[in-house]
PDB file of C-alpha atoms in Angstrom:
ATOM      1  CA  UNK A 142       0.000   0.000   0.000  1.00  0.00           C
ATOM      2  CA  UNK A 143       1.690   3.730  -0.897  1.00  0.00           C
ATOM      3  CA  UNK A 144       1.970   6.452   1.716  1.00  0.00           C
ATOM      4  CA  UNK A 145       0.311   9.297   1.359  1.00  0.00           C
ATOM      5  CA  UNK A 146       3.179  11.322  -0.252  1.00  0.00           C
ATOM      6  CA  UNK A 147       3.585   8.362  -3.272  1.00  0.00           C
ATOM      7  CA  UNK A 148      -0.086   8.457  -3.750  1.00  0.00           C
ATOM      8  CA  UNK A 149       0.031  12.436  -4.088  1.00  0.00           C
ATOM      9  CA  UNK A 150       2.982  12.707  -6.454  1.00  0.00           C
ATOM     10  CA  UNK A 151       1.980   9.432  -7.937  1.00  0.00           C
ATOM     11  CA  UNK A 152       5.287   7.493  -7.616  1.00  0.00           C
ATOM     12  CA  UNK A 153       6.052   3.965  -6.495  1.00  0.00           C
ATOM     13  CA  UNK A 154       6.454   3.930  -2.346  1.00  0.00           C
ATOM     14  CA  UNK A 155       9.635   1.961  -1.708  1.00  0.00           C
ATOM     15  CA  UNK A 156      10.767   0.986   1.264  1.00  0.00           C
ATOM     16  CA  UNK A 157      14.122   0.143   2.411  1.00  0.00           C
ATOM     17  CA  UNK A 158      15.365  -2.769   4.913  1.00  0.00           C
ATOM     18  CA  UNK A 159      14.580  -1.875   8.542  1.00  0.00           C
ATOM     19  CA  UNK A 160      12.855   1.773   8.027  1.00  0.00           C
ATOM     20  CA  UNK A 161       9.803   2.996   9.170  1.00  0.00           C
ATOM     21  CA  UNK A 162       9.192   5.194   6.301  1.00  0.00           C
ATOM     22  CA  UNK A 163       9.850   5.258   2.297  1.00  0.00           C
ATOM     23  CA  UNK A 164      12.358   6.360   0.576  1.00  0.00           C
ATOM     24  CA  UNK A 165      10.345   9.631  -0.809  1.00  0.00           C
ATOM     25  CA  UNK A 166       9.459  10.754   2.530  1.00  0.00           C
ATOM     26  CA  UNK A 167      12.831  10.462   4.155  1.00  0.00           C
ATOM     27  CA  UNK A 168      14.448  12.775   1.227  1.00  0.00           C
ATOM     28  CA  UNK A 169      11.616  15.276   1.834  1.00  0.00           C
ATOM     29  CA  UNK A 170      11.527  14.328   5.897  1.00  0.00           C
ATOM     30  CA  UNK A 171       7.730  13.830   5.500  1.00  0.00           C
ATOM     31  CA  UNK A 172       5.854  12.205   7.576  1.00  0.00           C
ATOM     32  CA  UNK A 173       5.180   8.993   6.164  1.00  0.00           C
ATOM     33  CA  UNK A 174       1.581   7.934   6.648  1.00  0.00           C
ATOM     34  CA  UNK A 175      -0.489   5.083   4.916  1.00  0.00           C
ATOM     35  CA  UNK A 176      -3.170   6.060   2.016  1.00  0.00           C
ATOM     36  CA  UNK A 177      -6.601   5.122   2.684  1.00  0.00           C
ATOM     37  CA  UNK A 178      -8.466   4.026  -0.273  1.00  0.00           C
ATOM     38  CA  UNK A 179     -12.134   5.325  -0.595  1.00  0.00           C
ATOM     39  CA  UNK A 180     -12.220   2.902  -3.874  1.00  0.00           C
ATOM     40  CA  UNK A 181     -16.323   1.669  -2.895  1.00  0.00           C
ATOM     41  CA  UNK A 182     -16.669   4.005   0.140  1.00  0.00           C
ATOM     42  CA  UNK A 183     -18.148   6.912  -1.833  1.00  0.00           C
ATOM     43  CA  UNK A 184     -21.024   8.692  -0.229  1.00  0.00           C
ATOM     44  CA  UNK A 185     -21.770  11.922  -2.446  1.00  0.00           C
ATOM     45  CA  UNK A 186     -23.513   9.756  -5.501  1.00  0.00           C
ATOM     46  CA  UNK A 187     -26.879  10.454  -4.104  1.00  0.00           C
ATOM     47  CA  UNK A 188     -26.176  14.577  -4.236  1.00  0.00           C
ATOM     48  CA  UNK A 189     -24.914  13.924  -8.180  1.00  0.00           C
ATOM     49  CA  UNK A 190     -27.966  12.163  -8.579  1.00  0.00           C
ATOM     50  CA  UNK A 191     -30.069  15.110  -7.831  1.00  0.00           C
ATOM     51  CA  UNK A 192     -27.462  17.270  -9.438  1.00  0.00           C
ATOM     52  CA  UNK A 193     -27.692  15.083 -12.222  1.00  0.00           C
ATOM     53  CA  UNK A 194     -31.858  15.035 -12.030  1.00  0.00           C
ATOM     54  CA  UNK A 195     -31.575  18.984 -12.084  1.00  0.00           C
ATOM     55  CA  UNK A 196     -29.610  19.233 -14.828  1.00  0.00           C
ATOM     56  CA  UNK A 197     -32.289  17.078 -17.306  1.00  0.00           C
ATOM     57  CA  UNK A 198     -34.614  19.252 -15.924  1.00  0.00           C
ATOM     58  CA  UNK A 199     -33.456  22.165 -17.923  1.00  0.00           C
ATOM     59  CA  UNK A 200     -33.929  20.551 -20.850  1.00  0.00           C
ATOM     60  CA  UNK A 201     -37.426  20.338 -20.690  1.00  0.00           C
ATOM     61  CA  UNK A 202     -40.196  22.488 -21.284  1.00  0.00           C
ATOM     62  CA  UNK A 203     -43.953  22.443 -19.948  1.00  0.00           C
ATOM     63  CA  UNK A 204     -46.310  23.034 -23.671  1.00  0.00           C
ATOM     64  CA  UNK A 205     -49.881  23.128 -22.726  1.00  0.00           C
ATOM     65  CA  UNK A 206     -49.556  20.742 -19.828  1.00  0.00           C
ATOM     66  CA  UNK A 207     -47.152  18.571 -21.182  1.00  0.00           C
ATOM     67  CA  UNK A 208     -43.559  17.801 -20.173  1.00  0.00           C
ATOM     68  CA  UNK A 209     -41.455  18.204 -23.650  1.00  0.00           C
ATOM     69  CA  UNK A 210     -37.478  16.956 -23.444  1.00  0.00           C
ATOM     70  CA  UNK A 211     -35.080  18.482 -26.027  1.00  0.00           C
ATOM     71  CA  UNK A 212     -33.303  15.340 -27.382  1.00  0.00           C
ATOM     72  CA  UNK A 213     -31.061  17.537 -29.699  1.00  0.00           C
ATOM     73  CA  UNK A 214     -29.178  20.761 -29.465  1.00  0.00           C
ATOM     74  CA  UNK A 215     -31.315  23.036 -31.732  1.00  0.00           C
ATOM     75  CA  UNK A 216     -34.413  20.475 -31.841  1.00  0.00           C
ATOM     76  CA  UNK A 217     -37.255  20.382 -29.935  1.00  0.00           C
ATOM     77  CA  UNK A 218     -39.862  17.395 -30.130  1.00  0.00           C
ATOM     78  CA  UNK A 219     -43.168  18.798 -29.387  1.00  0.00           C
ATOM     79  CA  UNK A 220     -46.281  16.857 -28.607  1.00  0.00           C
ATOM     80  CA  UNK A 221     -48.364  15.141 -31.666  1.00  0.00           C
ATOM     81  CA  UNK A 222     -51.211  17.072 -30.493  1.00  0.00           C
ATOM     82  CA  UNK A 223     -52.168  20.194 -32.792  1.00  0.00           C
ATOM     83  CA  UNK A 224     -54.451  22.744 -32.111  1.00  0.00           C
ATOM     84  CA  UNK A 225     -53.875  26.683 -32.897  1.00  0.00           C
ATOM     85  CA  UNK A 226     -51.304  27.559 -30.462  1.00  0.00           C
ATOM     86  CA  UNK A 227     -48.723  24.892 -31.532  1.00  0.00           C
ATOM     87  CA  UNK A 228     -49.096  25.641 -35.581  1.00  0.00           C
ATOM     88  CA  UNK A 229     -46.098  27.708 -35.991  1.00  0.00           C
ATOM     89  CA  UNK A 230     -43.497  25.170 -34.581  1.00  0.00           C
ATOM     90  CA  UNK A 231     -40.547  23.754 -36.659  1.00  0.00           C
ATOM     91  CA  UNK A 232     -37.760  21.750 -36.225  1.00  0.00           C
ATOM     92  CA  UNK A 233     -34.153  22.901 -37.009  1.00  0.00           C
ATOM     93  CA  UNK A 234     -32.079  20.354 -38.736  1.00  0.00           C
ATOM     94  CA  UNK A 235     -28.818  19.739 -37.582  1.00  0.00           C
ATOM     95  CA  UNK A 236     -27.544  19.581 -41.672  1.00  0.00           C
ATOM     96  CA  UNK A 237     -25.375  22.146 -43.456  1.00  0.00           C
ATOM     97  CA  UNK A 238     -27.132  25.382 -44.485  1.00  0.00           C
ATOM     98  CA  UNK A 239     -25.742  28.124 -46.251  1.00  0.00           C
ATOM     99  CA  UNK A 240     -27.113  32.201 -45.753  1.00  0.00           C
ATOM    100  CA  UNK A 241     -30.999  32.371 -44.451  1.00  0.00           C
ATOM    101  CA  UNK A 242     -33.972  33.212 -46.186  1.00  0.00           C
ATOM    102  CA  UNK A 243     -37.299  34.334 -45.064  1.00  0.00           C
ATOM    103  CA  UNK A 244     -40.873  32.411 -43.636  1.00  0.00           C
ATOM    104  CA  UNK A 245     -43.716  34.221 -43.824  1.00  0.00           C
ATOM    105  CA  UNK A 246     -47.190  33.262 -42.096  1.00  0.00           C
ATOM    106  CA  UNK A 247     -50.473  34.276 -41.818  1.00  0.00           C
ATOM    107  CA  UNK A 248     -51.413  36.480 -39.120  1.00  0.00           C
ATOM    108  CA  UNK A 249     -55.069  37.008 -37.510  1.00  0.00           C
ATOM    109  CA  UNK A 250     -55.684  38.945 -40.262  1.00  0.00           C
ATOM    110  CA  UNK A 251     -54.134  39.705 -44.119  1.00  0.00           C
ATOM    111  CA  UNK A 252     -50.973  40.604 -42.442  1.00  0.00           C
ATOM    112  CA  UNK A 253     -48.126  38.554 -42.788  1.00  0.00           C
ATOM    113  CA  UNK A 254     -45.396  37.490 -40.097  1.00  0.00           C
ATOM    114  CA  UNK A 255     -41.734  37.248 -41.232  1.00  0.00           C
ATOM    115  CA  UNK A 256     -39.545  34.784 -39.695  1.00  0.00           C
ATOM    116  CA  UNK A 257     -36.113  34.523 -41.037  1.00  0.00           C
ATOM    117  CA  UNK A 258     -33.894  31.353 -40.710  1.00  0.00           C
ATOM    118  CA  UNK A 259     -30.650  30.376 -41.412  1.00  0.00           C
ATOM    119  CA  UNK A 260     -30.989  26.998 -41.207  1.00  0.00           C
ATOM    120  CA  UNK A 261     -32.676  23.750 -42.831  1.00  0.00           C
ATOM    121  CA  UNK A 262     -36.103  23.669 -40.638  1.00  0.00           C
ATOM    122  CA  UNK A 263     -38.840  20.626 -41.372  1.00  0.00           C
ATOM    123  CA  UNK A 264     -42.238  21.245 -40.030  1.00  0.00           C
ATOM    124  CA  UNK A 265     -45.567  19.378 -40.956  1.00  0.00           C
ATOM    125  CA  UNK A 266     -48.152  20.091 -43.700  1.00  0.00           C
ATOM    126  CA  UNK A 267     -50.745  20.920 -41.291  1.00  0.00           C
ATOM    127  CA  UNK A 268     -51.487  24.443 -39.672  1.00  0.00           C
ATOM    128  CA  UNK A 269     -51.163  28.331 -40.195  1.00  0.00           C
ATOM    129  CA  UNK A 270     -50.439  29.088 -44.313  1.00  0.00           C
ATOM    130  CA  UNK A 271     -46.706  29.138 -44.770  1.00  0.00           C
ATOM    131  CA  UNK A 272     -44.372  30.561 -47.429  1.00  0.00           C
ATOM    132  CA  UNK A 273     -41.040  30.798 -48.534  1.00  0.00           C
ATOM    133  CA  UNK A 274     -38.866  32.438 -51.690  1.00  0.00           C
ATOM    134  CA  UNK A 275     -39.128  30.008 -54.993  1.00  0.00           C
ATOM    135  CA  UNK A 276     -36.257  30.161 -57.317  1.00  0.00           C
ATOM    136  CA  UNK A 277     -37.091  27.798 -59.415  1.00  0.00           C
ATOM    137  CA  UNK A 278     -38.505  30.250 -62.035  1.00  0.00           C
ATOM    138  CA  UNK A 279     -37.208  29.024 -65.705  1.00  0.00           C
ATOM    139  CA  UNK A 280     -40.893  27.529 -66.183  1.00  0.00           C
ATOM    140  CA  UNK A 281     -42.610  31.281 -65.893  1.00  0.00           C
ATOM    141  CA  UNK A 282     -44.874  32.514 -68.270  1.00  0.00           C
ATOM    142  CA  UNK A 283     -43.609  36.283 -69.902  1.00  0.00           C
ATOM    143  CA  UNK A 284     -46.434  38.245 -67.619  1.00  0.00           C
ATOM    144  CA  UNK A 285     -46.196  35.730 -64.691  1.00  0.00           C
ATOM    145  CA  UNK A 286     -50.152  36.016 -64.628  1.00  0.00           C
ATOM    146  CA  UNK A 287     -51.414  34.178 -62.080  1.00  0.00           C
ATOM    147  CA  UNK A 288     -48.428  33.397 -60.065  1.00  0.00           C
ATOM    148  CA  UNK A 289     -48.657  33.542 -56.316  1.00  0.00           C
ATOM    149  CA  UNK A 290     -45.766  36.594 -54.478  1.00  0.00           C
ATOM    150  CA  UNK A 291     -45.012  38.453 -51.451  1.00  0.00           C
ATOM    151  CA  UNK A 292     -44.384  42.047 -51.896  1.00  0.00           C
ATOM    152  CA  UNK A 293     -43.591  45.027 -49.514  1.00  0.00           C
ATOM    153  CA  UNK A 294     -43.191  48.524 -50.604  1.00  0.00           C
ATOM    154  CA  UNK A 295     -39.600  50.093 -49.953  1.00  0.00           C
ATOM    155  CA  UNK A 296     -40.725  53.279 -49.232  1.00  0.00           C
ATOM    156  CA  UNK A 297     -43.078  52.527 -46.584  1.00  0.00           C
ATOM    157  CA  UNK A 298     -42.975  52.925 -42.856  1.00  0.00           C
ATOM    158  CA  UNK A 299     -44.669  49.468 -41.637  1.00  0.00           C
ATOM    159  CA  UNK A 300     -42.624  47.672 -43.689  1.00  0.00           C
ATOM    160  CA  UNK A 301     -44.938  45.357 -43.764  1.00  0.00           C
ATOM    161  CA  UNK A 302     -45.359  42.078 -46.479  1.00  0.00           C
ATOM    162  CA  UNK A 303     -48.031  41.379 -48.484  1.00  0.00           C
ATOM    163  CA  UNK A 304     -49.258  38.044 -50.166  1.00  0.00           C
ATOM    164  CA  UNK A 305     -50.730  39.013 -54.077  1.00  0.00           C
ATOM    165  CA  UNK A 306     -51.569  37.431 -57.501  1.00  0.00           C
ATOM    166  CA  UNK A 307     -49.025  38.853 -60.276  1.00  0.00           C
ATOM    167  CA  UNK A 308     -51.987  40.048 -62.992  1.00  0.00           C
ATOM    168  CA  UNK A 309     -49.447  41.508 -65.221  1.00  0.00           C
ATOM    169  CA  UNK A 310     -45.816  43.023 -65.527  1.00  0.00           C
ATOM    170  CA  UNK A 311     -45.636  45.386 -68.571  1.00  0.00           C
ATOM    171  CA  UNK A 312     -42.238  46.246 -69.346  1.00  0.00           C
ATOM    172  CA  UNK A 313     -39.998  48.982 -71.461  1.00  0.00           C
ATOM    173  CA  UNK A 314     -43.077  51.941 -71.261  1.00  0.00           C
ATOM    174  CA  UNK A 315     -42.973  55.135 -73.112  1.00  0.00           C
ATOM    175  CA  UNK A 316     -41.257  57.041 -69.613  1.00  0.00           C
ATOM    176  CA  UNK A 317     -38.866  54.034 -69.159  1.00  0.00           C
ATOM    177  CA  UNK A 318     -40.401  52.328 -66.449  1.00  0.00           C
ATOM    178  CA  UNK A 319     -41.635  48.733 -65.910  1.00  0.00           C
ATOM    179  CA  UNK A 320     -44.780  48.651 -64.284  1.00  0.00           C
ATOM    180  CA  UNK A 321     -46.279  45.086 -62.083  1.00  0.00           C
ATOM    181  CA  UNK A 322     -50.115  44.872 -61.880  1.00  0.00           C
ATOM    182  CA  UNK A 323     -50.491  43.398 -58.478  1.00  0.00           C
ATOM    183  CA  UNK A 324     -53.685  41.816 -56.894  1.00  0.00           C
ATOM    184  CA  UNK A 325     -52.696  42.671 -53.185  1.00  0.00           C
ATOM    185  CA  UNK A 326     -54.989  40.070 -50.838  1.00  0.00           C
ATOM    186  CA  UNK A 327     -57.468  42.212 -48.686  1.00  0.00           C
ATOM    187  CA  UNK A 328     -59.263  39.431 -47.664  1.00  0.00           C
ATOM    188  CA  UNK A 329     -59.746  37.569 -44.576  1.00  0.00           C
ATOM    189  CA  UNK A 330     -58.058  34.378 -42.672  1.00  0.00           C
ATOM    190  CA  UNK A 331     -60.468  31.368 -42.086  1.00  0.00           C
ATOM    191  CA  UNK A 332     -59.876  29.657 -38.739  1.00  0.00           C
ATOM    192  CA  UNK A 333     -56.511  27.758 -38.400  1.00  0.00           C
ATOM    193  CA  UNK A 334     -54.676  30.772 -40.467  1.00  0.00           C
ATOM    194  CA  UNK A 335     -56.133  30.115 -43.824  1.00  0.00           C
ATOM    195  CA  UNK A 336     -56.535  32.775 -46.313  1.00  0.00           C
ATOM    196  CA  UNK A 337     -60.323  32.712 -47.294  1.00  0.00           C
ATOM    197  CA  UNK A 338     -60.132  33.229 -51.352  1.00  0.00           C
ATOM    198  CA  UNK A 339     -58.719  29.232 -50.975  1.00  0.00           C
ATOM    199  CA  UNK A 340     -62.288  28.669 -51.023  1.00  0.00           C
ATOM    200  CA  UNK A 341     -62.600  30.668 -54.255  1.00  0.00           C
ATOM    201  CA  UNK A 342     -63.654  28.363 -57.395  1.00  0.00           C
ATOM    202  CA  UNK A 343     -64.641  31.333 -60.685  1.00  0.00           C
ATOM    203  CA  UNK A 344     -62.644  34.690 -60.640  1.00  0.00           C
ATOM    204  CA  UNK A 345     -65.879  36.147 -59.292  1.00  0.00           C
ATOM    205  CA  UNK A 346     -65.657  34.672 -56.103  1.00  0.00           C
ATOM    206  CA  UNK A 347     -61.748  35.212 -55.983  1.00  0.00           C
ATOM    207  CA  UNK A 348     -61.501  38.958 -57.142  1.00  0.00           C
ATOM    208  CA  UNK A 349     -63.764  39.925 -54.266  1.00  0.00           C
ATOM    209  CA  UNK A 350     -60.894  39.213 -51.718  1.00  0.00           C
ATOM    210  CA  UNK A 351     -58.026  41.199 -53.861  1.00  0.00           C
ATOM    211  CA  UNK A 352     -57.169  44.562 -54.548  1.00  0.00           C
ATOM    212  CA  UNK A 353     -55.322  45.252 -57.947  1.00  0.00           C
ATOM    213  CA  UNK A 354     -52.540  47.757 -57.621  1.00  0.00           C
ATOM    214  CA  UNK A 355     -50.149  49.409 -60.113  1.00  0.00           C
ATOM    215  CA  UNK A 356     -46.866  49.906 -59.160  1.00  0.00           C
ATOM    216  CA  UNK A 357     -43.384  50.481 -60.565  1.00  0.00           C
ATOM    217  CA  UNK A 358     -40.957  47.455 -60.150  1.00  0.00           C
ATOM    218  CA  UNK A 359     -38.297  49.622 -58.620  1.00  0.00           C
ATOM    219  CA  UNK A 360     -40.995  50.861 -56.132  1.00  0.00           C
ATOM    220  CA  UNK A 361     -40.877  47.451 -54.487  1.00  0.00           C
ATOM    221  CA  UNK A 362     -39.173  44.407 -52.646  1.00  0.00           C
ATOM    222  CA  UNK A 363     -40.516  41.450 -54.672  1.00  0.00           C
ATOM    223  CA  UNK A 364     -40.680  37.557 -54.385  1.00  0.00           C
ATOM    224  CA  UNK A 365     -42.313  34.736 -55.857  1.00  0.00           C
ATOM    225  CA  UNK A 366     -43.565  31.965 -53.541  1.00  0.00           C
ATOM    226  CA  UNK A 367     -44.253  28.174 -52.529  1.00  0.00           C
ATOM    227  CA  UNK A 368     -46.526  27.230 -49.737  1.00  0.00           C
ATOM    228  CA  UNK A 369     -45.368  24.787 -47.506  1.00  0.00           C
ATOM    229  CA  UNK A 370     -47.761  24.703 -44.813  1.00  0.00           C
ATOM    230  CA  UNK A 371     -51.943  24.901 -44.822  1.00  0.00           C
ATOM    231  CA  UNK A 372     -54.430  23.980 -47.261  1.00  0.00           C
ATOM    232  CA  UNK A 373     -54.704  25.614 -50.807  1.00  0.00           C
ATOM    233  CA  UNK A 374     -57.272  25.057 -53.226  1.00  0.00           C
ATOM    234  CA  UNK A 375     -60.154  22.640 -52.923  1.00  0.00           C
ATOM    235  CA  UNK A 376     -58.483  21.926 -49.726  1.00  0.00           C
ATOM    236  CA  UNK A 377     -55.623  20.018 -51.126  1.00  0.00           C
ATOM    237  CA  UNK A 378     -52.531  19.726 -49.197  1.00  0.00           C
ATOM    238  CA  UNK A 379     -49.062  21.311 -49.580  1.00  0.00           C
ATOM    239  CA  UNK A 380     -47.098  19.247 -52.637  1.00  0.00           C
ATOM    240  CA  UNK A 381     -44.235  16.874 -51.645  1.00  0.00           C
ATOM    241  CA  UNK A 382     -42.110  18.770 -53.544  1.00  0.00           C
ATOM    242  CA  UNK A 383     -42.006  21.188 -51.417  1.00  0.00           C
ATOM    243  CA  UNK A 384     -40.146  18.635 -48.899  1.00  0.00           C
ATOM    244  CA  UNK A 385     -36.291  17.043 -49.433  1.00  0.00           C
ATOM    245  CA  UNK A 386     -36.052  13.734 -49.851  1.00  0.00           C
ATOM    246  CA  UNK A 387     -33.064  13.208 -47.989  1.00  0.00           C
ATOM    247  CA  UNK A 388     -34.451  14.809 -44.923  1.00  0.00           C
ATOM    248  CA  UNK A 389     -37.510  16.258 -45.117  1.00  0.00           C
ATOM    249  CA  UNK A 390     -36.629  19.758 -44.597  1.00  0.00           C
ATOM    250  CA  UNK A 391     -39.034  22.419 -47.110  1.00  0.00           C
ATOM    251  CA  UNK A 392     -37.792  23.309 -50.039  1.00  0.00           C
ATOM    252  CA  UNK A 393     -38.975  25.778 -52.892  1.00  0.00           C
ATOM    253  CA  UNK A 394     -40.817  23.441 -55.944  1.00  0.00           C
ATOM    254  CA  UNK A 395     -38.780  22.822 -58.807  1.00  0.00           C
ATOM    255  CA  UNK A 396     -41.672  23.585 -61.064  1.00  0.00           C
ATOM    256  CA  UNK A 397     -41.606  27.031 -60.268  1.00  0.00           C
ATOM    257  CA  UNK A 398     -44.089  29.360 -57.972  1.00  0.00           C
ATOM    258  CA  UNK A 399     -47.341  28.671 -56.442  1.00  0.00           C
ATOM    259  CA  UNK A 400     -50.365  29.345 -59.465  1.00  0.00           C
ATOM    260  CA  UNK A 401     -53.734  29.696 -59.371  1.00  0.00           C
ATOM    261  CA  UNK A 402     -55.832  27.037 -60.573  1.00  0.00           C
ATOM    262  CA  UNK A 403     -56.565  26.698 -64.407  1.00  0.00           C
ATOM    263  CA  UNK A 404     -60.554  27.064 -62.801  1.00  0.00           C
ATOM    264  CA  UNK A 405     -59.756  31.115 -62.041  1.00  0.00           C
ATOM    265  CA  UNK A 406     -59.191  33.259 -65.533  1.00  0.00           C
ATOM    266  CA  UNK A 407     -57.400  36.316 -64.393  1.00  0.00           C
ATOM    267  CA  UNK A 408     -58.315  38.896 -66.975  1.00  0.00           C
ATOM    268  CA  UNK A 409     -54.730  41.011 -67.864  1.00  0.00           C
ATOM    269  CA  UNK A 410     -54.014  44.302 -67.828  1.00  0.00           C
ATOM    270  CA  UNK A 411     -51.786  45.613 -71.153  1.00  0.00           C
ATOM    271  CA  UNK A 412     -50.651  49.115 -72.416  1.00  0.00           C
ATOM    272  CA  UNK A 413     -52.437  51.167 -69.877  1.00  0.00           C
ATOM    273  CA  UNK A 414     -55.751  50.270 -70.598  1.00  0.00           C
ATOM    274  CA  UNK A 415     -57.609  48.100 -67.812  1.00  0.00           C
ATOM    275  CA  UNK A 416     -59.135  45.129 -69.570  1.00  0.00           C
ATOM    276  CA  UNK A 417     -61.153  43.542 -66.827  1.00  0.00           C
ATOM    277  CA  UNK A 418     -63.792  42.244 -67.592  1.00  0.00           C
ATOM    278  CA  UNK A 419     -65.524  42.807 -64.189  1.00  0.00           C
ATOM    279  CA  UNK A 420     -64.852  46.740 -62.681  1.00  0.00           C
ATOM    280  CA  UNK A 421     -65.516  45.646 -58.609  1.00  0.00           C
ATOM    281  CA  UNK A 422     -62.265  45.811 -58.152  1.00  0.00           C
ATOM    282  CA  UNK A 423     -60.374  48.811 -56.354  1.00  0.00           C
ATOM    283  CA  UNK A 424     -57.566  49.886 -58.249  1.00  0.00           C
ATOM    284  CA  UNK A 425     -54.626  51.917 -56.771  1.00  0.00           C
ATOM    285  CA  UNK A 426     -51.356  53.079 -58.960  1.00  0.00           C
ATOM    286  CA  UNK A 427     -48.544  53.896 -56.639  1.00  0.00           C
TER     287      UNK A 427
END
């Protein structure tokens, strides 16, 4: 058995014939005293355990009555229960993502919330309308008529977004200018943070929830878009392509922007002259 001092300075504790103490403690003229081991004598492991015990408890979270345990730095699990306060969760995924980009939901009414993310999120196909940029645009048409965007206008205060219908662009004008034609939604949100012109079969029922505005393209910040969460049309839900393959994190559709079904005629707007067919609708030039 080592003395104390060996056990300390982790030598060997040699002894020579006929002395009472080791050869390290007589060159330092230590005392030379026997180590106790405490090798299955422990009596702290019950005060780890609770450290222990408090330590998981900071990794969970109480959501609506229900104890939630992050299993992943960045990634929550949240219960399979959905309802309207949960709809806006996401997961993060732990996968290489370069820059961020921008979510935007519905709001409680035609507003729209941005949420911008720099990394790879997956979320389900079921809650409060989602959108984010599409790309993918090599498959437009030369007006983009009928193609779903989110617009804001650069000059104002709110600086707030706004979901539309492209009626028109009309480009190289006498002044110089290219103009968009714009049908802003002014409509309202069904319940679970659905638009209501979803519900819209004939471009009568759908113009009544847009307004058409006229604006130059320099005048605003403009994207096309892909939803990726909430019903459309008819009710059907989001497309798979919206969703990678290798992980299931949203993506923008390769087959370009969100349209309007081939049900809804949008009557276009050309050289000035306003072509509609029906007049309801409140036209603004800005």
């Amino acid at each position: 058995m080592a003395c104390q001092t060996c056990h300390k300075k982790k030598v060997k504790c040699c002894f020579s014939a006929g002395e009472n103490a080791c050869e390290l403690c007589l060159h330092l003229g230590a005392k030379c005293m026997p180590h106790a081991s405490q090798q299955g004598k422990r009596t702290d492991l019950s005060g780890k355990r609770t450290k222990l015990l408090t330590n998981e408890r900071k990794d969970e979270l109480i959501v609506e009555g229900v104890k939630v345990r992050a299993s992943q730095p960045g990634r929550m699990k949240l219960p399979e229960k959905r309802n309207s306060s949960d709809h806006h969760t996401m997961d993060t995924l732990d996968v290489f993502s370069q820059g961020s980009r921008n979510l935007w939901l519905i709001g409680d009414t035609n507003s729209l919330e941005c949420k911008q993310i720099s990394r790879r999120v997956r979320m389900d196909k079921v809650g409060v309308s989602t959108y984010i940029i599409c790309t993918c645009v090599s498959k437009l048409s030369t007006a983009a008529t009928g193609t779903f965007c989110i617009f804001r206008r650069r000059k104002e205060e709110s600086n707030s977004w706004h979901l539309a219908v492209v009626q028109s662009f009309s480009y190289l004008n006498e002044d110089g200018t290219d103009i968009v034609h714009l049908l802003e939604w002014s409509g309202s949100v069904m319940t679970h943070g659905q638009p209501s012109f979803y519900k819209a079969s004939t471009w009568i029922d759908f113009m009544t929830h847009f307004t058409l505005r006229t604006f130059s393209v320099e005048a605003i910040e403009f994207y096309y878009i892909n939803q990726v969460r909430g019903n459309s049309f008819d009710s059907l839900p989001i497309s798979d392509a919206t969703r990678s393959a290798a992980d299931g994190g949203i993506q923008c559709n390769a087959d370009g922007p969100d349209r309007v079904p081939k049900c809804i005629t949008i009557p276009v707007h050309r050289n000035g002259l306003n072509h509609f067919s029906l007049m309801d609708l409140n036209v603004e030039s800005t």
